[in-house]
Tab-separated table of C-alpha atoms in Angstrom:
chain	number	residue	atom	x	y	z
A	27	MET	CA	-55.146	100.388	165.640
A	28	LYS	CA	-57.851	97.646	165.661
A	29	LYS	CA	-56.952	94.465	163.793
A	30	LEU	CA	-60.123	94.511	161.232
A	31	SER	CA	-59.202	98.063	160.426
A	32	LEU	CA	-55.903	97.130	159.115
A	33	LEU	CA	-57.041	93.994	157.425
A	34	ILE	CA	-59.662	96.068	155.552
A	35	ILE	CA	-57.009	98.476	154.438
A	36	LEU	CA	-54.823	95.859	153.131
A	37	PHE	CA	-57.730	94.117	151.470
A	38	PHE	CA	-58.711	97.116	149.569
A	39	THR	CA	-55.196	98.067	148.500
A	40	ALA	CA	-54.823	94.588	147.239
A	41	ALA	CA	-58.117	94.203	145.417
A	42	ILE	CA	-57.730	97.616	143.655
A	43	SER	CA	-86.256	95.422	146.014
A	44	HIS	CA	-87.580	97.349	147.879
A	45	ALA	CA	-88.304	100.818	146.943
A	46	GLN	CA	-88.515	103.786	149.829
A	47	THR	CA	-89.911	107.200	149.861
A	48	ALA	CA	-89.956	107.938	153.631
A	49	THR	CA	-88.515	111.022	155.123
A	50	ILE	CA	-85.460	111.025	157.189
A	51	ASP	CA	-87.675	111.357	160.209
A	52	SER	CA	-89.882	108.249	159.518
A	53	THR	CA	-86.638	106.326	158.212
A	54	ASP	CA	-85.100	106.948	161.745
A	55	VAL	CA	-88.211	105.242	163.220
A	56	LYS	CA	-87.819	102.066	160.788
A	57	PHE	CA	-84.027	101.986	161.337
A	58	LYS	CA	-84.478	101.845	165.126
A	59	LYS	CA	-87.159	99.182	164.565
A	60	VAL	CA	-84.461	96.755	162.609
A	61	LEU	CA	-81.788	97.812	165.070
A	62	ASP	CA	-84.048	96.567	168.021
A	63	ASP	CA	-85.119	93.365	166.051
A	64	GLY	CA	-81.558	92.758	165.114
A	65	GLN	CA	-80.070	93.344	168.553
A	66	MET	CA	-77.648	95.987	166.970
A	67	VAL	CA	-76.476	99.553	168.117
A	68	PHE	CA	-75.705	102.342	165.786
A	69	THR	CA	-73.543	105.559	166.725
A	70	MET	CA	-73.496	108.416	164.266
A	71	PRO	CA	-69.778	108.927	163.195
A	72	PRO	CA	-68.412	112.649	163.441
A	73	GLY	CA	-68.448	114.400	160.262
A	74	PHE	CA	-71.444	112.491	158.866
A	75	GLY	CA	-75.372	113.215	158.706
A	76	ALA	CA	-78.269	111.244	157.651
A	77	THR	CA	-79.362	111.325	153.812
A	78	PRO	CA	-82.455	110.140	152.195
A	79	ILE	CA	-82.745	106.708	150.972
A	80	VAL	CA	-82.567	106.211	147.006
A	81	LYS	CA	-85.331	104.313	145.435
A	82	ASN	CA	-83.807	101.279	143.720
A	83	ARG	CA	-84.599	97.715	142.679
A	84	GLN	CA	-81.029	96.389	143.390
A	85	MET	CA	-80.700	96.315	147.368
A	86	HIS	CA	-83.125	97.279	150.122
A	87	TYR	CA	-81.601	99.291	152.892
A	88	GLU	CA	-82.928	101.153	155.853
A	89	PHE	CA	-80.607	104.090	156.609
A	90	ALA	CA	-77.899	106.078	154.993
A	91	ILE	CA	-75.378	108.676	156.143
A	92	LYS	CA	-73.105	111.124	154.159
A	93	SER	CA	-69.989	112.857	154.902
A	94	ILE	CA	-70.359	116.568	155.207
A	95	ASP	CA	-67.337	117.468	153.236
A	96	LYS	CA	-66.132	114.408	151.374
A	97	PRO	CA	-67.545	112.273	148.615
A	98	TYR	CA	-68.583	109.373	150.782
A	99	GLU	CA	-71.953	107.738	151.571
A	100	ILE	CA	-72.653	104.796	153.901
A	101	ARG	CA	-75.700	102.518	153.614
A	102	TYR	CA	-77.169	100.178	156.183
A	103	SER	CA	-79.054	97.186	155.749
A	104	ILE	CA	-80.287	94.809	158.633
A	105	ALA	CA	-82.014	91.495	158.122
A	106	PRO	CA	-83.302	90.337	161.476
A	107	MET	CA	-84.116	86.765	162.188
A	108	THR	CA	-87.753	88.030	162.986
A	109	ILE	CA	-88.162	87.913	159.179
A	110	LYS	CA	-89.485	84.305	158.865
A	111	ALA	CA	-88.328	83.529	155.563
A	112	LEU	CA	-84.805	84.268	156.539
A	113	ALA	CA	-84.879	82.397	159.904
A	114	ASP	CA	-86.313	79.378	157.993
A	115	MET	CA	-83.415	79.552	155.421
A	116	TYR	CA	-80.845	79.248	158.160
A	117	ALA	CA	-83.017	76.587	160.234
A	118	ARG	CA	-82.816	74.238	157.211
A	119	ASP	CA	-79.448	73.056	158.049
A	120	LYS	CA	-77.719	74.544	161.114
A	121	SER	CA	-74.558	72.790	160.175
A	122	LYS	CA	-74.150	74.945	157.050
A	123	GLU	CA	-75.042	78.289	158.677
A	124	GLU	CA	-71.692	79.893	157.801
A	125	LEU	CA	-72.124	78.790	154.059
A	126	THR	CA	-75.704	80.213	154.140
A	127	ALA	CA	-74.341	83.518	155.360
A	128	LYS	CA	-71.681	83.468	152.760
A	129	THR	CA	-74.183	82.767	149.944
A	130	LEU	CA	-76.402	85.367	151.032
A	131	SER	CA	-73.429	87.880	151.281
A	132	MET	CA	-72.410	86.980	147.647
A	133	THR	CA	-76.100	87.419	146.274
A	134	VAL	CA	-76.153	90.922	148.022
A	135	ALA	CA	-72.875	91.903	146.529
A	136	LEU	CA	-73.983	90.844	143.097
A	137	ASN	CA	-76.992	92.957	143.459
A	138	VAL	CA	-75.222	95.882	144.519
A	139	GLY	CA	-72.768	95.629	141.563
A	140	GLY	CA	-75.408	95.534	139.121
A	141	GLY	CA	-76.751	91.843	139.101
A	142	GLY	CA	-74.016	89.835	137.406
A	143	TRP	CA	-70.698	88.349	138.199
A	144	ASP	CA	-67.804	90.663	137.937
A	145	PRO	CA	-64.262	89.099	137.799
A	146	THR	CA	-62.983	92.375	139.493
A	147	MET	CA	-65.070	91.616	142.698
A	148	GLY	CA	-63.030	90.401	145.762
A	149	PHE	CA	-63.917	89.218	149.063
A	150	GLY	CA	-61.807	89.283	152.249
A	151	PRO	CA	-63.141	87.235	155.358
A	152	PHE	CA	-62.557	88.641	158.893
A	153	PRO	CA	-60.813	86.429	161.449
A	154	PRO	CA	-63.345	84.611	163.688
A	155	GLN	CA	-62.021	85.922	167.017
A	156	SER	CA	-61.656	89.576	165.672
A	157	VAL	CA	-65.277	89.609	164.154
A	158	LYS	CA	-66.628	88.556	167.478
A	159	SER	CA	-64.658	90.926	169.733
A	160	GLU	CA	-64.975	93.888	167.590
A	161	PHE	CA	-68.549	93.535	166.183
A	162	GLY	CA	-70.108	90.913	168.282
A	163	ALA	CA	-70.753	88.720	164.969
A	164	ASP	CA	-70.129	85.027	164.530
A	165	TRP	CA	-69.024	85.478	160.878
A	166	GLY	CA	-68.156	88.506	158.549
A	167	GLY	CA	-66.272	89.968	155.759
A	168	THR	CA	-65.856	92.681	153.342
A	169	TRP	CA	-66.343	92.712	149.467
A	170	PHE	CA	-64.757	95.173	146.982
A	171	ILE	CA	-67.306	96.001	144.190
A	172	ASN	CA	-67.436	97.855	140.956
A	173	VAL	CA	-70.759	99.302	140.757
A	174	LYS	CA	-72.315	99.258	137.236
A	175	ASN	CA	-74.894	101.898	136.101
A	176	ASN	CA	-77.829	100.878	138.233
A	177	SER	CA	-80.197	102.414	140.462
A	178	PHE	CA	-78.572	101.415	143.548
A	179	GLY	CA	-75.359	103.100	142.797
A	180	THR	CA	-76.596	106.324	141.280
A	181	GLU	CA	-73.585	108.256	140.891
A	182	TYR	CA	-71.191	106.099	142.706
A	183	LYS	CA	-68.646	103.778	140.938
A	184	TYR	CA	-67.260	101.765	143.756
A	185	CYS	CA	-68.414	99.951	146.848
A	186	GLY	CA	-66.770	98.350	149.891
A	187	MET	CA	-69.386	96.128	151.514
A	188	THR	CA	-68.963	94.777	155.132
A	189	THR	CA	-71.039	91.783	155.948
A	190	LEU	CA	-71.754	90.647	159.466
A	191	HIS	CA	-73.784	87.659	160.628
A	192	LYS	CA	-74.752	86.454	164.133
A	193	SER	CA	-76.365	83.155	164.635
A	194	GLY	CA	-79.905	83.270	165.307
A	195	VAL	CA	-79.911	87.088	165.549
A	196	ALA	CA	-79.632	88.978	162.264
A	197	ASP	CA	-77.396	89.838	159.005
A	198	ALA	CA	-76.162	93.133	158.486
A	199	TYR	CA	-74.687	94.826	155.481
A	200	ILE	CA	-72.504	98.001	155.503
A	201	MET	CA	-71.974	99.669	152.096
A	202	TYR	CA	-69.288	102.251	151.813
A	203	LEU	CA	-69.760	104.027	148.405
A	204	CYS	CA	-67.321	106.242	146.657
A	205	ASN	CA	-66.447	107.470	143.296
A	206	SER	CA	-62.991	106.161	142.916
A	207	LYS	CA	-60.645	103.328	144.140
A	208	GLU	CA	-58.616	106.076	145.904
A	209	ASP	CA	-61.491	107.465	147.809
A	210	LEU	CA	-62.618	104.039	148.878
A	211	ILE	CA	-58.823	103.330	150.142
A	212	THR	CA	-58.802	106.779	151.823
A	213	LEU	CA	-62.291	105.921	153.394
A	214	MET	CA	-61.015	102.555	155.000
A	215	LYS	CA	-57.971	104.363	156.247
A	216	GLU	CA	-60.148	107.179	157.926
A	217	ASN	CA	-61.670	104.447	159.606
A	218	MET	CA	-58.920	104.387	162.119
A	219	LYS	CA	-59.045	108.175	162.512
A	220	ILE	CA	-62.690	108.890	162.625
A	221	ASP	CA	-63.956	107.461	166.010
A	222	GLY	CA	-66.695	105.152	165.476
A	223	LEU	CA	-66.929	104.984	161.698
A	224	PHE	CA	-65.897	101.387	161.008
A	225	TYR	CA	-67.735	100.244	164.169
A	226	ALA	CA	-70.736	102.430	163.944
A	227	LEU	CA	-72.861	99.442	163.432
A	228	LYS	CA	-72.394	96.356	165.505
A	229	PHE	CA	-74.203	93.839	167.600
A	230	LYS	CA	-74.840	94.235	171.348
A	231	GLN	CA	-72.480	92.529	173.532
């Protein structure tokens, strides 16, 4: 059992604009581009398949997959440092890089949740050594988010969002969407059972 998988399960148990109209084929091309720019690799988990991107104003994402037989959807958003505005934001003060990553992560979490602070939201940081060895990242953590009635969440009510940051390379956001807290906890537990699900997206080592 990998350390972060266990931490995620414990965290969720305790815690309980950019529109796109591309086809899945063209989405694959765009996703490959941001993977290359962000120096990341993605492996399709067993039991999942690509699903169309939902047009929304809350959170841009490049790729999504859906469980074949369970009420789970996972959305992936990658922001490579080839985006000048993002690179400039981090370059303003290198000594506060982790704080910048945390601030951006919170902003994304708020957008996913519906745009405002919710006291039920929670965050669990990853141990630095674990996030480095298991994801190739310099910083990361996971949010628990109650999804309000917004265009991002569509029919989903809960989101577990993993954030990954690698210095000078990219930020990545992995959004696990479910309809209940119980489904979300089950999905996290299955990260250990389904080879590659929790680690489907990571930085190149």
